[in-house]
Each structure stands twice: as structure tokens, then as C-alpha cells.
Amino acid sequence: MTYLFPPVAVTTLMTQDSDSLFPVRRIFCVGRNYADHAREMGAHDQAEGKEPPFFFTKPADALIGGAGQIAIPYPPATQDLQHEVELVAALGKGGSNIPVTGALDCVVAYTVGLDLTRRDMQARAKAKAHPWDMSKGFDASAVAGPLRLASQCGHPGKGAIWLKVNGETRQQGDLSQMSWSVAGVIAQLSRLVRLAPGDLIYTGTPAGVGTLRSGDLVTAGIDGVGELSGKIGIAPSV
């Protein structure tokens, strides 16, 4: 038996100080996991921690990344591309109904990620109570630096998380400000889907999200985890 056409190549992330590659299976993202970001997005109930975390997804092949400066294409159909810096957990084990006490055993590595959003498209979808998949799951909408193994960096529960655009600080927070810890996020998510090795979880962003323009240089980092750098490409003509 043969394929109708060659299968799509597996999306991978490189690992710091190792030749091993991480094969990406799925990408999950947590919405409004920092109270200050929830407030800036107008979700005051969520900002007070009254709701459980909610999730959305991105296709595995929406991921771009690596070491050095990452070329980030400007997507079509938007005039308001926005940045969100996040701690990303990479799973080496999975399961369903994972207890909080054992959740971190699933994490093999961490990295710095960018969740890119077509904010104007998302706003229009929200206004009409439509799904906003295309505002979050477009090509190259997930950016990530090289993974750092948990055996090297531990499981960070605190530490600065930041993002700069052209050298100007836009986002500045601390991992301790997350409403739901990495362990809590994994436990909650595993009640909804069966997690597996290769899954990536973007764990939310602090306040300060803003617009990116063609030519912008984005730098971001998390204490003890790493940094990434990316250059925004030319916006398509409309």
C-alpha cells in the first residue's frame, strides 16, 4: 500500500546542548492565565480567578522556531498582529485525568514561546460569537526557541518573563503570577483530552500585549529557561 502523496514531515524543535529533536504532536494554549492580561482583555471575572482555565489549539505545523534570529512572516488578513510571550511546556509523557501531584513528571523540557494573534480578526469573531480559530491557528502563529531540558532547569514556578520590541519593553511579569500553575494546567487539560508525548502547552501571557509591524525585532526571555529573537516580515499587500 502506498500514500497518495508523500506524508507531511514531522514538526520538530531543537534542544539546547543536545542533538536530540522533540517531535511535535499537538499545540495547546491556555487563555488568560495571568490576571493582569485578563483585565486588559476585559475579562474581569477571569481576572479574579473565578473560572477554570480554558484552552484553544494551534496546528503542529503552525510552529516555527530554533536558535538565532527567527524569520516570522507577517500573516495575511490582519492589520493588527499582536505578540504574547509565554512559557511553553513540552511533554515527554501523557495520560488522562493526571493528578496535579504527578503532572510535572510529564514535562520533559521548557522553552520561550510567542503566541501570535490576528487581534482584529479575533475581535470580529468574538463580537459575532463565532469561533476564532483563524485568529490564533494560522501559519507561523506559534514561535518557540530551543527547548531546555527539565533535568537542567527544573520546573520553573517563578522568574521574570519579558518581551521587547525594537529594544522597548512591552511585557514584563513573573511566572509566579500565573493563575494556574503548569501542573494545574496539565491536570485540567488531561480531563478534556488524553495528553501524549510530543504535546506542547503554551501557558499564557502577562499584560502588555501589543501590535507588531513589518521589520520589528522581537526579543523575549524567561529566567532560567532561555531567550528567543525574531524579525517580523513584510505585511502582504491588500
CSV table of C-alpha atoms in Angstrom, one decimal, residues 13-224:
chain,number,residue,atom,x,y,z
A,13,LEU,CA,12.0,21.6,18.0
A,14,MET,CA,15.7,21.6,18.7
A,15,THR,CA,17.1,21.0,22.2
A,16,GLN,CA,19.7,23.2,23.9
A,17,ASP,CA,23.1,21.4,24.3
A,18,SER,CA,21.8,18.2,22.6
A,19,ASP,CA,21.5,16.7,19.2
A,20,SER,CA,18.0,15.3,20.1
A,21,LEU,CA,14.9,16.7,18.4
A,22,PHE,CA,11.5,17.0,20.0
A,23,PRO,CA,8.7,15.7,17.7
A,24,VAL,CA,5.7,17.9,18.0
A,25,ARG,CA,2.3,16.2,18.2
A,26,ARG,CA,-0.2,18.9,19.2
A,27,ILE,CA,-0.1,22.5,20.4
A,28,PHE,CA,-2.4,23.6,23.2
A,29,CYS,CA,-2.7,27.1,24.6
A,30,VAL,CA,-4.2,28.5,27.8
A,31,GLY,CA,-6.3,31.6,27.6
A,32,ARG,CA,-5.9,34.4,30.2
A,33,ASN,CA,-3.7,32.7,32.7
A,34,TYR,CA,-2.4,36.0,34.1
A,35,ALA,CA,-4.9,38.2,35.9
A,36,ASP,CA,-3.4,41.4,34.5
A,37,HIS,CA,-3.7,40.2,31.0
A,38,ALA,CA,-7.3,39.0,31.7
A,39,ARG,CA,-8.1,42.5,32.9
A,40,GLU,CA,-6.5,44.2,29.8
A,41,MET,CA,-8.7,41.9,27.6
A,42,GLY,CA,-11.8,42.9,29.6
A,43,ALA,CA,-12.4,39.5,31.3
A,44,HIS,CA,-12.8,40.7,34.9
A,45,ASP,CA,-14.4,37.5,36.2
A,46,GLN,CA,-11.4,35.5,34.9
A,47,ALA,CA,-9.0,38.1,36.4
A,48,GLU,CA,-10.5,37.3,39.8
A,49,GLY,CA,-9.8,33.6,39.3
A,50,LYS,CA,-13.4,32.6,39.3
A,51,GLU,CA,-13.3,30.4,36.3
A,52,PRO,CA,-11.2,27.3,35.4
A,53,PRO,CA,-8.6,27.6,32.6
A,54,PHE,CA,-9.9,27.4,29.0
A,55,PHE,CA,-7.9,26.2,26.1
A,56,PHE,CA,-7.5,26.6,22.3
A,57,THR,CA,-5.2,24.9,19.9
A,58,LYS,CA,-2.9,25.6,17.0
A,59,PRO,CA,-1.8,23.1,14.3
A,60,ALA,CA,1.5,21.4,14.9
A,61,ASP,CA,2.8,22.8,11.6
A,62,ALA,CA,2.0,26.4,12.7
A,63,LEU,CA,5.1,26.2,14.8
A,64,ILE,CA,8.3,27.9,13.7
A,65,GLY,CA,11.5,28.2,15.8
A,66,GLY,CA,15.1,27.4,16.5
A,67,ALA,CA,18.2,29.2,17.6
A,68,GLY,CA,19.3,32.5,16.3
A,69,GLN,CA,17.0,35.1,14.8
A,70,ILE,CA,13.8,33.6,13.6
A,71,ALA,CA,12.2,34.9,10.5
A,72,ILE,CA,8.5,35.5,11.3
A,73,PRO,CA,6.3,36.0,8.3
A,74,TYR,CA,3.6,38.7,8.6
A,75,PRO,CA,0.2,36.9,8.1
A,76,PRO,CA,-2.5,37.9,5.6
A,77,ALA,CA,-5.9,39.1,6.6
A,78,THR,CA,-4.9,41.3,9.5
A,79,GLN,CA,-3.8,44.8,10.3
A,80,ASP,CA,-3.3,44.1,14.0
A,81,LEU,CA,-0.8,41.3,14.5
A,82,GLN,CA,-0.1,41.1,18.3
A,83,HIS,CA,2.5,39.4,20.4
A,84,GLU,CA,2.1,37.2,23.6
A,85,VAL,CA,5.2,35.8,25.3
A,86,GLU,CA,4.7,32.5,27.1
A,87,LEU,CA,6.4,29.7,29.0
A,88,VAL,CA,6.0,26.6,26.9
A,89,ALA,CA,5.9,23.1,28.5
A,90,ALA,CA,7.0,20.2,26.3
A,91,LEU,CA,5.5,16.8,27.3
A,92,GLY,CA,7.5,13.6,27.3
A,93,LYS,CA,4.7,11.6,28.9
A,94,GLY,CA,0.9,11.9,28.9
A,95,GLY,CA,-2.3,10.4,30.0
A,96,SER,CA,-5.8,11.2,31.1
A,97,ASN,CA,-7.0,12.6,34.4
A,98,ILE,CA,-3.5,13.3,35.5
A,99,PRO,CA,-3.3,14.4,39.2
A,100,VAL,CA,-1.7,17.7,40.0
A,101,THR,CA,0.8,15.9,42.2
A,102,GLY,CA,2.2,13.9,39.2
A,103,ALA,CA,1.6,16.4,36.4
A,104,LEU,CA,5.2,17.8,36.3
A,105,ASP,CA,6.5,14.3,35.7
A,106,CYS,CA,5.0,14.6,32.2
A,107,VAL,CA,7.2,17.6,31.3
A,108,VAL,CA,10.5,16.8,29.7
A,109,ALA,CA,11.5,20.4,28.7
A,110,TYR,CA,10.6,24.1,28.6
A,111,THR,CA,11.1,26.9,26.2
A,112,VAL,CA,10.1,30.5,25.5
A,113,GLY,CA,7.3,30.9,23.1
A,114,LEU,CA,5.3,33.5,21.2
A,115,ASP,CA,1.5,33.1,20.7
A,116,LEU,CA,0.8,35.4,17.7
A,117,THR,CA,-2.7,36.7,17.3
A,118,ARG,CA,-4.7,38.4,14.5
A,119,ARG,CA,-6.3,40.6,17.1
A,120,ASP,CA,-8.7,42.4,14.7
A,121,MET,CA,-9.9,39.2,13.3
A,122,GLN,CA,-10.4,37.8,16.8
A,123,ALA,CA,-12.4,40.8,17.9
A,124,ARG,CA,-14.7,40.5,14.9
A,125,ALA,CA,-15.3,36.8,15.7
A,126,LYS,CA,-15.9,37.4,19.4
A,127,ALA,CA,-18.4,40.2,18.5
A,128,LYS,CA,-20.4,37.7,16.4
A,129,ALA,CA,-19.9,34.8,18.9
A,130,HIS,CA,-18.1,33.0,16.1
A,131,PRO,CA,-15.1,30.6,16.6
A,132,TRP,CA,-11.8,32.4,16.5
A,133,ASP,CA,-9.6,29.5,15.2
A,134,MET,CA,-8.2,31.5,12.3
A,135,SER,CA,-7.2,34.4,14.5
A,136,LYS,CA,-5.0,32.0,16.5
A,137,GLY,CA,-4.1,29.0,14.4
A,138,PHE,CA,-2.7,30.5,11.2
A,139,ASP,CA,0.6,29.6,9.6
A,140,ALA,CA,3.6,30.5,11.8
A,141,SER,CA,1.4,31.6,14.6
A,142,ALA,CA,3.4,29.7,17.2
A,143,VAL,CA,7.0,30.7,17.7
A,144,ALA,CA,9.4,28.9,20.0
A,145,GLY,CA,13.1,28.9,21.0
A,146,PRO,CA,15.2,25.8,21.6
A,147,LEU,CA,14.0,23.6,24.4
A,148,ARG,CA,15.8,23.4,27.7
A,149,LEU,CA,15.5,20.0,29.4
A,150,ALA,CA,13.7,20.0,32.8
A,151,SER,CA,16.7,17.9,34.1
A,152,GLN,CA,18.8,21.1,33.6
A,153,CYS,CA,16.4,23.9,34.5
A,154,GLY,CA,14.0,22.2,36.9
A,155,HIS,CA,10.3,23.1,36.8
A,156,PRO,CA,10.2,26.9,37.0
A,157,GLY,CA,7.4,28.3,39.1
A,158,LYS,CA,8.8,31.8,39.4
A,159,GLY,CA,11.1,34.0,37.5
A,160,ALA,CA,10.9,37.0,35.1
A,161,ILE,CA,9.1,36.7,31.8
A,162,TRP,CA,9.5,39.5,29.4
A,163,LEU,CA,9.2,40.7,25.8
A,164,LYS,CA,10.8,43.7,24.0
A,165,VAL,CA,10.0,45.2,20.6
A,166,ASN,CA,12.9,47.1,19.0
A,167,GLY,CA,14.5,47.2,22.4
A,168,GLU,CA,11.5,48.7,24.2
A,169,THR,CA,9.9,46.6,27.0
A,170,ARG,CA,6.3,45.7,26.2
A,171,GLN,CA,5.6,42.8,28.5
A,172,GLN,CA,7.1,42.2,32.0
A,173,GLY,CA,5.9,39.7,34.5
A,174,ASP,CA,6.7,36.8,36.7
A,175,LEU,CA,5.8,33.1,36.3
A,176,SER,CA,4.5,33.2,39.9
A,177,GLN,CA,1.7,35.4,38.6
A,178,MET,CA,0.1,32.6,36.6
A,179,SER,CA,-3.4,31.9,37.9
A,180,TRP,CA,-3.0,28.2,37.2
A,181,SER,CA,0.5,26.6,37.6
A,182,VAL,CA,1.9,24.4,34.9
A,183,ALA,CA,0.9,21.3,37.0
A,184,GLY,CA,-2.6,22.7,37.4
A,185,VAL,CA,-2.9,23.4,33.7
A,186,ILE,CA,-1.8,19.9,32.7
A,187,ALA,CA,-4.2,18.3,35.2
A,188,GLN,CA,-7.1,20.4,33.9
A,189,LEU,CA,-6.3,19.8,30.3
A,190,SER,CA,-5.9,16.0,30.8
A,191,ARG,CA,-9.5,15.9,31.9
A,192,LEU,CA,-10.6,17.1,28.5
A,193,VAL,CA,-8.2,15.2,26.2
A,194,ARG,CA,-5.7,12.4,26.5
A,195,LEU,CA,-2.3,14.1,26.5
A,196,ALA,CA,0.7,12.4,24.9
A,197,PRO,CA,4.4,12.7,24.3
A,198,GLY,CA,5.1,15.5,21.8
A,199,ASP,CA,2.4,17.8,23.1
A,200,LEU,CA,3.3,21.4,23.7
A,201,ILE,CA,1.4,23.6,26.1
A,202,TYR,CA,1.6,27.4,25.9
A,203,THR,CA,0.8,28.5,29.4
A,204,GLY,CA,-0.5,32.1,29.0
A,205,THR,CA,0.9,35.6,28.8
A,206,PRO,CA,1.3,38.6,31.2
A,207,ALA,CA,-0.2,42.0,30.4
A,208,GLY,CA,1.3,44.3,27.8
A,209,VAL,CA,0.3,42.5,24.5
A,210,GLY,CA,0.6,44.9,21.6
A,211,THR,CA,0.8,45.3,17.8
A,212,LEU,CA,3.7,44.2,15.7
A,213,ARG,CA,4.7,45.8,12.4
A,214,SER,CA,6.8,44.8,9.5
A,215,GLY,CA,10.5,45.0,10.3
A,216,ASP,CA,10.1,44.9,14.1
A,217,LEU,CA,12.7,43.0,16.1
A,218,VAL,CA,11.1,40.9,18.9
A,219,THR,CA,13.2,39.6,21.8
A,220,ALA,CA,11.8,37.6,24.6
A,221,GLY,CA,13.0,35.6,27.6
A,222,ILE,CA,12.3,33.7,30.8
A,223,ASP,CA,14.7,33.5,33.6
A,224,GLY,CA,16.3,30.1,33.8
